[in-house]
XYZ file of C-alpha atoms in Angstrom:
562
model
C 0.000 0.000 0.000
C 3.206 1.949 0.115
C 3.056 5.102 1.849
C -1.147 5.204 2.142
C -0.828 6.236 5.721
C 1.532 8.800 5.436
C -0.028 12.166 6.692
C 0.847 15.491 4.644
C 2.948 17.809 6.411
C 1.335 20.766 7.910
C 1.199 23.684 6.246
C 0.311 27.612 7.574
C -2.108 29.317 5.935
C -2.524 33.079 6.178
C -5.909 34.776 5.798
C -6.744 38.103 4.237
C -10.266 38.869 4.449
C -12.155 41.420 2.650
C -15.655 41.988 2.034
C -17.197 42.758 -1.029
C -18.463 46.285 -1.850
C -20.454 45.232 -5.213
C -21.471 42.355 -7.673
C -18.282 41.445 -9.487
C -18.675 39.369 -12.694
C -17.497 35.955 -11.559
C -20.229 34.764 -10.443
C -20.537 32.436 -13.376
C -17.050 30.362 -12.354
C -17.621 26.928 -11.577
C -15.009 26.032 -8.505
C -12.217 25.753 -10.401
C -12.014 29.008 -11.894
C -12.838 28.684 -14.972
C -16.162 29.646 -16.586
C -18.839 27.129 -16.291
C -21.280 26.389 -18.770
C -23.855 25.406 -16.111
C -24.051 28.988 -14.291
C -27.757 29.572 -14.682
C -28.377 25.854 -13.772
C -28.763 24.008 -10.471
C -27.489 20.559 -9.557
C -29.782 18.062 -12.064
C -30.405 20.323 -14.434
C -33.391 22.413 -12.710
C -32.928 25.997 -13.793
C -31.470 28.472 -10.641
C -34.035 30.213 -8.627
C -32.004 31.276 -6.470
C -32.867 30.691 -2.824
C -30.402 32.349 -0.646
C -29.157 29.655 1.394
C -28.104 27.590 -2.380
C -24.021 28.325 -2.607
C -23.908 25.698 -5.107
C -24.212 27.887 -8.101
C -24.164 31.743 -7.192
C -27.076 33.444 -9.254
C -26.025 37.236 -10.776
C -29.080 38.929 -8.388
C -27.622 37.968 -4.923
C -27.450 40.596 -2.593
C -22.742 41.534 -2.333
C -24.194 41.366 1.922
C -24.759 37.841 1.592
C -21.058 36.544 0.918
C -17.978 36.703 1.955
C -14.748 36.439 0.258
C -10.869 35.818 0.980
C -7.768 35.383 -0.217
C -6.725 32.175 1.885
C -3.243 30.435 0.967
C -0.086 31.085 -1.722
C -0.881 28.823 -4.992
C 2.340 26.971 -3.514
C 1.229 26.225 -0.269
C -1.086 23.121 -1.426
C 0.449 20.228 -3.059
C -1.538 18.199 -5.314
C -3.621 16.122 -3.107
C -3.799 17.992 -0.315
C -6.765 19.584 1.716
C -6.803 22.462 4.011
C -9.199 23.646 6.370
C -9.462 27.819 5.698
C -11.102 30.488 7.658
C -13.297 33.388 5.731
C -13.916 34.992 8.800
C -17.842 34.798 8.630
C -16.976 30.684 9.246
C -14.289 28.133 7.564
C -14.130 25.882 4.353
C -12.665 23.019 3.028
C -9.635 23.709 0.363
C -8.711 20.989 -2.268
C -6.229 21.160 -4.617
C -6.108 17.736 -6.933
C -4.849 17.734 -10.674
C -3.428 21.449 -10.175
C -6.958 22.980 -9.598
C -8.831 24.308 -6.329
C -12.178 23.570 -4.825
C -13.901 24.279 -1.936
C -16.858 23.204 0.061
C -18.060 23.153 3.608
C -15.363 21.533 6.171
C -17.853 18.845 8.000
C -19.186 16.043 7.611
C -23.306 17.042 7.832
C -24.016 13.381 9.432
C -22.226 14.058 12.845
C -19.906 17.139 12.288
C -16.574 15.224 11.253
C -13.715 17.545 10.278
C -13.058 16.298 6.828
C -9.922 17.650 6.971
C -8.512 14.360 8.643
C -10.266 12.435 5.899
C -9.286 10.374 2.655
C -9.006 12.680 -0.506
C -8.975 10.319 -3.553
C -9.840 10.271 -7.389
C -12.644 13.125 -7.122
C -13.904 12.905 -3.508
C -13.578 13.415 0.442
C -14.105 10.317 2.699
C -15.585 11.071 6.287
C -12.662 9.849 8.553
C -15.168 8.537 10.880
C -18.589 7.174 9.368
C -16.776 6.807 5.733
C -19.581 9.086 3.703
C -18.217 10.126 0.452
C -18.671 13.782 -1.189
C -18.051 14.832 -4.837
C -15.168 17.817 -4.341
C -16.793 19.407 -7.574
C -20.651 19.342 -6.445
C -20.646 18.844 -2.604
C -23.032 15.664 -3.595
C -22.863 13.042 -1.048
C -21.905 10.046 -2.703
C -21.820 7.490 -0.344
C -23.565 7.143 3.247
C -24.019 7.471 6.313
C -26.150 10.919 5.795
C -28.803 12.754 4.487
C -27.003 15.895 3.277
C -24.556 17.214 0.907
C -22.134 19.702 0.963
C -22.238 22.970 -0.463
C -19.203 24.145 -2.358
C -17.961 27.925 -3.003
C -16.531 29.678 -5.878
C -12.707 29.481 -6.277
C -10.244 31.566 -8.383
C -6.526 32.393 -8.658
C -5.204 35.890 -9.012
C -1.435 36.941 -8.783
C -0.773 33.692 -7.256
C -3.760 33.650 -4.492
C -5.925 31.610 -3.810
C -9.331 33.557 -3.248
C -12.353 31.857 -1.818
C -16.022 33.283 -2.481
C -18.684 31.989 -0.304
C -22.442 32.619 1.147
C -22.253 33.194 4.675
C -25.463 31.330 4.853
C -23.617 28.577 4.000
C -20.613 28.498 5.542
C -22.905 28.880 9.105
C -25.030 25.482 7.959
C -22.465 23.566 6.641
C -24.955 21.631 4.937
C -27.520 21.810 2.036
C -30.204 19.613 1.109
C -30.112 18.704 -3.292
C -33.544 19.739 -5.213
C -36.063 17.559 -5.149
C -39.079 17.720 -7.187
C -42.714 17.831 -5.873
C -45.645 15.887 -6.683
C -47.783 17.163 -9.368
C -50.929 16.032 -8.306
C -53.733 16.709 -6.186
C -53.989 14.126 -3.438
C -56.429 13.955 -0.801
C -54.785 12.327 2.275
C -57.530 9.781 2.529
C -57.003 8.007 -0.822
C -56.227 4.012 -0.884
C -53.672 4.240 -3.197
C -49.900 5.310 -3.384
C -47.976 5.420 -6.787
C -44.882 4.205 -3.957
C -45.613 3.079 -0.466
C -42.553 2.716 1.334
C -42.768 0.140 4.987
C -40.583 1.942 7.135
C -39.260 4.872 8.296
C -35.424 4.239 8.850
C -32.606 5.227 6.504
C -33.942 3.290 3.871
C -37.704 4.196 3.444
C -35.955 7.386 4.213
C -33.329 8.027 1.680
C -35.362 5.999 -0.559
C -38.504 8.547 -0.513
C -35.975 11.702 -0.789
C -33.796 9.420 -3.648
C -37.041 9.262 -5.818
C -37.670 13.176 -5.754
C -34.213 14.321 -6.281
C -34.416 12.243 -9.524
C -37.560 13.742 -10.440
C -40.312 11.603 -9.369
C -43.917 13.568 -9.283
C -45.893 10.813 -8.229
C -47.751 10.366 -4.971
C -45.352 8.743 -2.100
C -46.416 6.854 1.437
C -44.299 6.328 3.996
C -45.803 4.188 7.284
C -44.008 3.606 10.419
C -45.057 1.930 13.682
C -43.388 4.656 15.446
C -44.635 7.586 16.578
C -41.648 10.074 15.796
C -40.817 11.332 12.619
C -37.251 9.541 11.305
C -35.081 9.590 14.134
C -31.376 8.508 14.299
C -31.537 5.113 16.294
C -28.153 4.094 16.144
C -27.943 7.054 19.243
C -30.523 5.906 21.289
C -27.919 3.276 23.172
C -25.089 5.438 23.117
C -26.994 8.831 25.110
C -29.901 7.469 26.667
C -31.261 10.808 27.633
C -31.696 12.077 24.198
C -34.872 13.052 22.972
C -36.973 12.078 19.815
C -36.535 15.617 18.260
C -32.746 15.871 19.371
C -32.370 12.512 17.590
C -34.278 13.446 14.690
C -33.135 12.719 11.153
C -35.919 15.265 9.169
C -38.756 17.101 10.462
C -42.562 17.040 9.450
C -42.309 20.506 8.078
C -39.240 18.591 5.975
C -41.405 15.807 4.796
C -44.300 18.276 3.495
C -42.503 20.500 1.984
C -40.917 17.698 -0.109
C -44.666 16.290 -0.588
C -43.221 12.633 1.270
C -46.419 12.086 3.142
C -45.624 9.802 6.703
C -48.289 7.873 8.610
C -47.809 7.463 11.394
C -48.343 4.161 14.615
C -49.450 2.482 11.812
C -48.580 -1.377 11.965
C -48.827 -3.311 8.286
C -50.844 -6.890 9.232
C -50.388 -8.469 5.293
C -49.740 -7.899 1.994
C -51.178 -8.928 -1.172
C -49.214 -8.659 -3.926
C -52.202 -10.059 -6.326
C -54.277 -7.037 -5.840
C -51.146 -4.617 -5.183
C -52.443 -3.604 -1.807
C -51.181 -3.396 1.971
C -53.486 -4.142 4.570
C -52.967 -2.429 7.975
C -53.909 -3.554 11.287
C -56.831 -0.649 11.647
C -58.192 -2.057 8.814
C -57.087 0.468 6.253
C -56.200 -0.854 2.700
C -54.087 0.693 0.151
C -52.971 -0.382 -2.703
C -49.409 1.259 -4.568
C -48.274 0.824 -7.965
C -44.802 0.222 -6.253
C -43.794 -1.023 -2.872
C -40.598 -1.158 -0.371
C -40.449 -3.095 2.520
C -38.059 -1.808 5.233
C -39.212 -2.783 8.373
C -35.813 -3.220 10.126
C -35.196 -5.887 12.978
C -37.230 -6.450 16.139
C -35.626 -8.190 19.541
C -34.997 -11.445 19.047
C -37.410 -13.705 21.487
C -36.275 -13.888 24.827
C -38.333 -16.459 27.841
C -37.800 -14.799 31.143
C -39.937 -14.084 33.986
C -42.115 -10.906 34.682
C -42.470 -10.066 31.140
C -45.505 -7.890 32.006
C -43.030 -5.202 34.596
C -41.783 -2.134 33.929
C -38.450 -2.079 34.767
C -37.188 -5.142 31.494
C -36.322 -3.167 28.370
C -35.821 -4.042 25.078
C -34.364 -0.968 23.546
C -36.105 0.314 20.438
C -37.671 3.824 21.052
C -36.435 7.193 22.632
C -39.043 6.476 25.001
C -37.422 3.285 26.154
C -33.845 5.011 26.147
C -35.389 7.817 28.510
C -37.022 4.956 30.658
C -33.872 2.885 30.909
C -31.559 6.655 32.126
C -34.168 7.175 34.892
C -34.625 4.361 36.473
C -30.891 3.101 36.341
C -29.981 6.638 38.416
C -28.246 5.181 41.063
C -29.582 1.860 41.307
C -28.921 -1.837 39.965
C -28.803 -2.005 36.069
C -28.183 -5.501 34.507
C -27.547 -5.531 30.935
C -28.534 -9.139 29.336
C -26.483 -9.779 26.124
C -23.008 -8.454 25.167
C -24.465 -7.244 21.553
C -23.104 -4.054 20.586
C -26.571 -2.587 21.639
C -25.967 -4.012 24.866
C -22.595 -3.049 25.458
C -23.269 0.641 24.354
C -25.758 0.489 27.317
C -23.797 -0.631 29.865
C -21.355 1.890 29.035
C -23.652 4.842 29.041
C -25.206 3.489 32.527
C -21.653 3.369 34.248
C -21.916 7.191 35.446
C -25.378 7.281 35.932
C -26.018 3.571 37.657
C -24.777 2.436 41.651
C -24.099 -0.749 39.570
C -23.981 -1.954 35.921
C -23.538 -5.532 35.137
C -22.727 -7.690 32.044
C -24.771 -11.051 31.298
C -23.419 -13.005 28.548
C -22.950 -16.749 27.184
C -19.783 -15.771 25.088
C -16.653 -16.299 26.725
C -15.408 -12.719 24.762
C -17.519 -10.160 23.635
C -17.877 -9.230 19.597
C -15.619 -12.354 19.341
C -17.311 -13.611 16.085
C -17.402 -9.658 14.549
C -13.922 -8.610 15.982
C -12.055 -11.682 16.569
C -11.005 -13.182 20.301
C -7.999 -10.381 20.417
C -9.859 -7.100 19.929
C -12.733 -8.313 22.141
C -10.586 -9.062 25.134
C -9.279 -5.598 25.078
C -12.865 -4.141 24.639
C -13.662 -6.541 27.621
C -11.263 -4.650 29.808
C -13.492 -1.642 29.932
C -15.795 -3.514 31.985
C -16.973 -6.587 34.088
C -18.499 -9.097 32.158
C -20.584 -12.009 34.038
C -21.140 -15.332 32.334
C -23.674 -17.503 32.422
C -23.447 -19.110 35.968
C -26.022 -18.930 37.278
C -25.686 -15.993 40.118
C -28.496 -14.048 40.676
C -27.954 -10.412 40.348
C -30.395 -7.853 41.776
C -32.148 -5.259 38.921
C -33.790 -2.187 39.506
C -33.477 -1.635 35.718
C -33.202 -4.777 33.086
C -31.942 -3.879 28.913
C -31.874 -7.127 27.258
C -29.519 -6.463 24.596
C -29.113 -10.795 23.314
C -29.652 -9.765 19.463
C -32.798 -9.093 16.499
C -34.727 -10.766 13.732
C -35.859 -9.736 10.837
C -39.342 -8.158 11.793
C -41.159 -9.834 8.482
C -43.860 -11.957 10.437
C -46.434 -10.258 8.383
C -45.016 -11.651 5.088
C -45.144 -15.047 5.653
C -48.158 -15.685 3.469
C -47.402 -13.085 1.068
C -45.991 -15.151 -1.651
C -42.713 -12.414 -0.819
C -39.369 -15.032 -0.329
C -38.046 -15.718 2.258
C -35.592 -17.288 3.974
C -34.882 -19.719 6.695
C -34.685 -16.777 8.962
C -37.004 -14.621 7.906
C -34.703 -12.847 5.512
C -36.375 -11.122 2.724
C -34.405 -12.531 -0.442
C -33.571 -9.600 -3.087
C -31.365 -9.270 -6.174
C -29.012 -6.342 -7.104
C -31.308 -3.913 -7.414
C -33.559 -4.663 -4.458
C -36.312 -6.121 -5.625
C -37.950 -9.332 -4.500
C -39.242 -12.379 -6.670
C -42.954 -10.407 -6.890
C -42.902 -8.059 -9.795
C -43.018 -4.044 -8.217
C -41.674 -4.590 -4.498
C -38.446 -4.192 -3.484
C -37.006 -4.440 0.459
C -33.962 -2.963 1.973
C -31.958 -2.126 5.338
C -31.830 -5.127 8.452
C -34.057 -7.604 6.529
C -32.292 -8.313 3.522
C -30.352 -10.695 2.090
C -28.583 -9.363 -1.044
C -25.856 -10.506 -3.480
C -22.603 -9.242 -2.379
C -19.919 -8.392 -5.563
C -17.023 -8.134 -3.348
C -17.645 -12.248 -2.523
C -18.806 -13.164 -5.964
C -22.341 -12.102 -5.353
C -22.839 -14.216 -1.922
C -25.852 -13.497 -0.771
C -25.436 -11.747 2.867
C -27.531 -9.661 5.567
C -25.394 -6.376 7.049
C -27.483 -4.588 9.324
C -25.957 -1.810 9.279
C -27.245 1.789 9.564
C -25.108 2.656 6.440
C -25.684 0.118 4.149
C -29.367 0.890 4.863
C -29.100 4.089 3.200
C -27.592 2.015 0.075
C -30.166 0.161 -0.112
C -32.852 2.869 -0.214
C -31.366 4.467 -3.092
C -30.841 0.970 -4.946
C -34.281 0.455 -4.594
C -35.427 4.066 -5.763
C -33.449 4.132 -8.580
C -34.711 0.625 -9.422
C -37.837 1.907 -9.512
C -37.814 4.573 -11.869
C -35.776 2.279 -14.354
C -32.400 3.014 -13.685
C -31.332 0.228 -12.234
C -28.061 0.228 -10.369
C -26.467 -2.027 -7.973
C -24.834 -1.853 -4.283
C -21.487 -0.295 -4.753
C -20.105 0.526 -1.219
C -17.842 -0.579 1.330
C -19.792 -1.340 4.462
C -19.164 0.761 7.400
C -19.993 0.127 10.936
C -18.852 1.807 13.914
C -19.825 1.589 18.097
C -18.663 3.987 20.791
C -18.273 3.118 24.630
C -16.701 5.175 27.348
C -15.092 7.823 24.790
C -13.856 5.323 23.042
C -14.596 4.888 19.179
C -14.533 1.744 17.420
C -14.555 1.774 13.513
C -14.790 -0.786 10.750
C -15.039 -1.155 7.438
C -15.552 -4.022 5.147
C -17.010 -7.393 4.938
C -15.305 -9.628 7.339
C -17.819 -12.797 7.479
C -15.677 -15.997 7.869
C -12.349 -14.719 8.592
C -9.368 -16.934 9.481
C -6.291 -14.387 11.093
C -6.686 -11.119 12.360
C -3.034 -8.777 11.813
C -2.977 -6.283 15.049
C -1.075 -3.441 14.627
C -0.786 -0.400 17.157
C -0.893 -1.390 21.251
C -4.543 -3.062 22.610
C -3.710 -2.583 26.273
C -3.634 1.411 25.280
C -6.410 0.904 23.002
C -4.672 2.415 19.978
C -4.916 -0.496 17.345
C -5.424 -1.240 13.910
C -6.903 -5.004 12.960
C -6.808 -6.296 9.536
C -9.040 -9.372 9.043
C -7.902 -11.608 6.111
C -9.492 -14.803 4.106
C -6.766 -16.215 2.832
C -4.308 -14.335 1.748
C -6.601 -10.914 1.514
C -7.796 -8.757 3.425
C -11.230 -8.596 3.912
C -11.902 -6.415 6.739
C -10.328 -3.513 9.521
C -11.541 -2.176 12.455
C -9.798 0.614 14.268
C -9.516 2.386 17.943
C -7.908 6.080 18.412
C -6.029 5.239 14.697
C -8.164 7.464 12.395
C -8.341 7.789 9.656
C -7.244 3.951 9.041
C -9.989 2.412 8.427
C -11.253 5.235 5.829
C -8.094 4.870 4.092
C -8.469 0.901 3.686
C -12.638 1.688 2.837
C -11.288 3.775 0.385
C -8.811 1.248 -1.511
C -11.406 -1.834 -1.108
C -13.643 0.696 -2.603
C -11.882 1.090 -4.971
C -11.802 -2.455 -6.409
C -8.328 -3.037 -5.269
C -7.283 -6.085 -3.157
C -4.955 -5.416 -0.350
C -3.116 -8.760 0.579
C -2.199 -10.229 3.843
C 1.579 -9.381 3.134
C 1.061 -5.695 2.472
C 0.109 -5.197 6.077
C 2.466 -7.894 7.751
C-alpha cells in the first residue's frame, strides 16, 4: 500500500479577508475558476431560482451582503492532493487542490460534524474519517452514506498567485444543504387508498429511498408508514446517550417531509400484503394499494423467555421512550444488561456514570468475538466486568436485554414475498424481491454481495441501509443500479470509538497493529491471503483509508500489512 498512511505535512495558511463592496462578474465560475457552462443551472439540471441559502451555483441577483470572500493560501502552499481547512472569517471551508486545480466546500461532515480535513481525498472525492460518507469535491453531492445531506461548495479563483475563496455566509454557518427535489404534481387527498410508492418503514432506507425518488424527479404520490410515533429519528444514538430526545435525535422534520410532498403515517402497523391485488393491509383495517412497494421494516428483539415479562423495569431498547425509561430508572440503582451485543454493550457503558451498579450477562466467553475476533474483544472486555452464564443471581432495579434481532417480516409469511430460513427477505441487485413491483432494503435483507462473488449476505448496518434505499429508488424509476459501497460500521463506549469497514464474514487471522492494552490499534481481518476487513480504535483515519482502496476495487493482501 506503500506510503497510504503517510499524513501530509502541515502547512500555515494566512488569511486576508475582505468583504465585497459590489457584484463582481465571476459569479458564473464553476469552482475551479474557470467559466462554467452550467451557471444559470442548479445541480440536475433544474434551472437556478435562487434561494439564498443555495451556494452551489451563485445566481447574478444575490445581494454583495450575503457573501464573503478571501484570499486564503499562496498557490504553492497546497500540493496536489492535499486539503486544508481555511477560515473566511464569517466561518471556515474546506480547500482541495487535486490535478493542479482548487475547490472548496463546507469543512464537515453534515451526518455528525466530522472535520473532513482528517479524511481520505482520492480520485474526485472526500471520505468522512469517521462514518466513511463520500462527497463529490466538484458538487458537494454526497456520494456514499451514512447521511442525508450534501455539501455545499464555493466559488474558487486564482489571481497573482492567491488563492481567493467566495462563499455565502449562509452557508458556511449550515455547513450543509439539502439537493432539489421535485414535488408531486398532483392533487392528493390524504384519505385516498392508493400510493404510486408506499414505502414500509421509516429508517434510513424508506428514508433516503422517498428523498432518492424526488431528487431524480419523481412527481408521483409517495407513502411512507411507520409503527413509530416520531418522525425519522437517528436510532443508532438511542444506546449510546440514553437521555436524548426524539426531536434531538431526529433525522428530518414534518415541516421537511411536506414541503418535499413525502407524506408519513404514522403508529401504523402493516398486518399483510397482497401482492395479487397490489395492496397493503394495515392492522386498523385500512387498505391501500401502490403501484410500487418497499419493505423496510428493520429488525425487532430477538425472542427472549424470562420471567415478569408484564413489569416495567425489562427493556428491550427500540424507542427514545425506552432510552429515557432505561436513564431514569438506572440513576443510582442496579442495572443488569442481558447480552453483550453491541446494543448491549453501548448500554452498559452509558449506565456506568449514571447507575450504583452496571452488570454484564453473557454466554460468550469474549464479547464481539465472532465480529472482531477473540484479540480485539478481550481488550474491549477490559473496559468492563463481564458475568457469564453461571447462574448468580444479580439484583435489577433496571433490566436492557440487549441478546440480538430478527428480521421483523412476520407479516409476510403468506405473502408469496421469499423468504428465507430466517425470515430474511431474499432480493437481487437492485432490491427487488421475486414479486414483480416490491423491493425491500436495510436489516431484513439478504442481497448478493460483488465483493464475494455475489454471496448473498444480511449487514445490518445503519449505512448500508441508506444504500439500499437508493438501490431500490433508482430501481424503480428504471435506472437500475447495484450496491457499490464498502460497508461501514462503527460503536462507541466510554469515549472510546470503534470503527470498521468491510465485509469480514468468515475470517481466518486477524493482523494487530498499534498497542490493545492502550487501546490504539489497527486489525486487519484476512481470508486467505486478503484482506477482507479492519476495524480501528484512536487510529483514524485507518480504516477510511483501507474503505477507500477496497472501494476502490483493489485487493490489499495479507503481506502488504504484515
Amino acid at each position: 500500500m506503500g506510503g497510504c498512511f503517510s499524513k501530509p505535512k502541515p502547512v500555515e495558511v494566512k488569511v486576508e479577508l475582505s468583504l465585497l463592496d459590489k457584484e463582481k462578474e465571476v459569479d458564473g465560475l464553476s469552482p475551479n475558476g474557470k467559466a462554467s457552462p452550467f451557471a444559470e443551472c442548479r445541480p440536475n439540471g433544474a434551472l437556478a431560482h435562487g434561494s439564498d441559502d443555495d451556494s452551489t451555483l451563485l445566481p447574478l441577483y444575490h445581494k454583495p451582503r450575503d457573501y464573503v470572500e478571501a484570499s486564503v493560501c499562496h498557490v504553492k502552499d497546497l500540493e496536489n492532493g492535499q486539503m486544508r481547512e481555511v477560515d473566511l472569517g464569517s466561518g471556515r471551508a474546506l480547500l482541495i487542490k487535486e490535478h493542479g486545480e482548487f475547490t472548496a466546500m463546507g469543512h464537515k461532515c453534515p451526518h455528525y460534524g466530522a472535520p473532513l480535513v482528517k479524511g481520505v481525498l482520492s480520485k474526485g472525492h472526500v471520505r468522512c474519517p469517521w462514518h466513511g460518507a463520500c462527497f463529490n469535491i466538484a458538487t458537494g453531492d454526497i456520494e456514499d452514506f451514512p447521511g442525508l445531506d450534501s455539501l455545499p461548495i464555493f466559488q474558487v479563483r486564482v489571481e497573482k498567485d492567491k488563492v481567493i475563496i467566495r462563499a455565502n455566509k449562509q452557508a458556511l454557518q449550515s455547513q450543509k444543504r439539502s439537493k432539489p427535489m421535485a414535488r408531486c404534481s398532483a392533487v392528493i387527498n390524504s384519505n385516498t387508498g392508493f400510493s404510486h410508492v408506499l414505502i414500509i418503514g421509516s429508517g434510513p432506507a424508506g428514508l433516503v429511498c422517498a428523498e432518492t425518488l424526488r431528487e431524480e424527479g419523481f412527481t408521483d404520490r409517495i407513502v411512507m408508514c411507520t409503527m413509530d410515533k416520531h418522525p425519522p429519528y437517528d436510532r443508532p444514538k438511542l444506546s449510546k446517550s440514553l437521555e436524548s430526545t426524539a426531536e434531538q435525535l431526529r433525522l428530518r422534520s414534518m415541516d421537511f417531509l411536506q414541503d418535499h410532498d413525502i407524506e408519513l403515517l404514522k403508529e401504523k402497523e402493516v398486518v399483510a400484503i397482497d401482492v395479487k391485488t397490489q395492496s397493503v393491509i394495515f392492522e386498523d383495517g385500512l387498505r391501500m394499494e401502490y403501484r410500487k412497494l418497499f419493505i423496510a421494516t428493520g429488525s425487532k428483539p430477538k425472542p427472549m423467555n424470562y420471567t415478569g415479562k408484564d413489569v416495567r423495569n425489562v427493556f428491550h431498547l427500540r424507542t427514545p421512550e425506552d432510552a429515557n425509561s432505561i436513564a431514569r430508572l438506572a440513576n443510582n440503582k442496579n442495572a443488569v444488561i442481558v447480552g453483550t451485543s453491541f446494543v448491549g454493550m453501548e448500554v452498559a457503558a452509558a449506565l456506568t456514570d449514571k447507575a450504583h451498579s452496571v452488570s454484564v450477562i453473557g454466554i460468550e466467553s469474549v464479547p464481539f468475538k465472532k465480529a472482531l475476533g477473540e484479540k480485539v474483544g478481550k481488550a474491549i472486555m477490559k473496559l468492563k466486568e463481564v458475568v457469564l452464564k453461571s447462574g448468580k443471581v444479580l439484583r435489577a432495579d433496571v433490566c436492557v436485554i440487549g441478546a440480538g434481532s430478527v428480521p421483523a417480516t412476520g407479516f409476510l409469511k403468506q405473502s408469496g414475498i421469499h423468504l428465507d430460513s430466517k425470515g430474511f427477505i431474499i432480493v437481487n441487485k437492485n432490491m427487488q424481491t421475486n414479486v414483480d413491483g416490491v423491493f425491500a432494503g436495510g436489516d431484513v435483507v439478504m442481497f448478493p454481495f460483488q465483493p464475494r462473488n455475489n454471496k448473498k449476505v444480511n449487514i445490518p448496518h445503519w449505512q448500508m441501509a441508506h444504500v439500499h434505499g437508493k438501490v431500490a429508488a433508482l430501481s424503480m424509476m428504471g435506472r437500475a443500479t447495484e450496491v457499490k459501497t464498502v460497508p461501514y460500521f462503527w460503536s462507541a463506549m466510554f469515549g472510546k470509538t470503534i470503527r470498521y469497514a468491510g465485509y469480514g464474514d468468515g475470517f481466518d487471522d486477524v493482523i494487530i497493529q498499534g498497542d490493545l492494552d492502550e487501546l490504539r490499534f489497527v486489525a486487519f481481518y484476512t481470508r486467505s491471503e486478503e484482506v477482507v476487513s479492519v476495524a480501528s480504535m484512536n487510529y483514524d483515519p485507518i480504516v477510511s483509508r483501507v474503505a477507500e482502496v477496497l472501494g476502490s476495487g483493489k485487493t490489499i493482501k495479507k503481506r502488504d500489512v504484515e
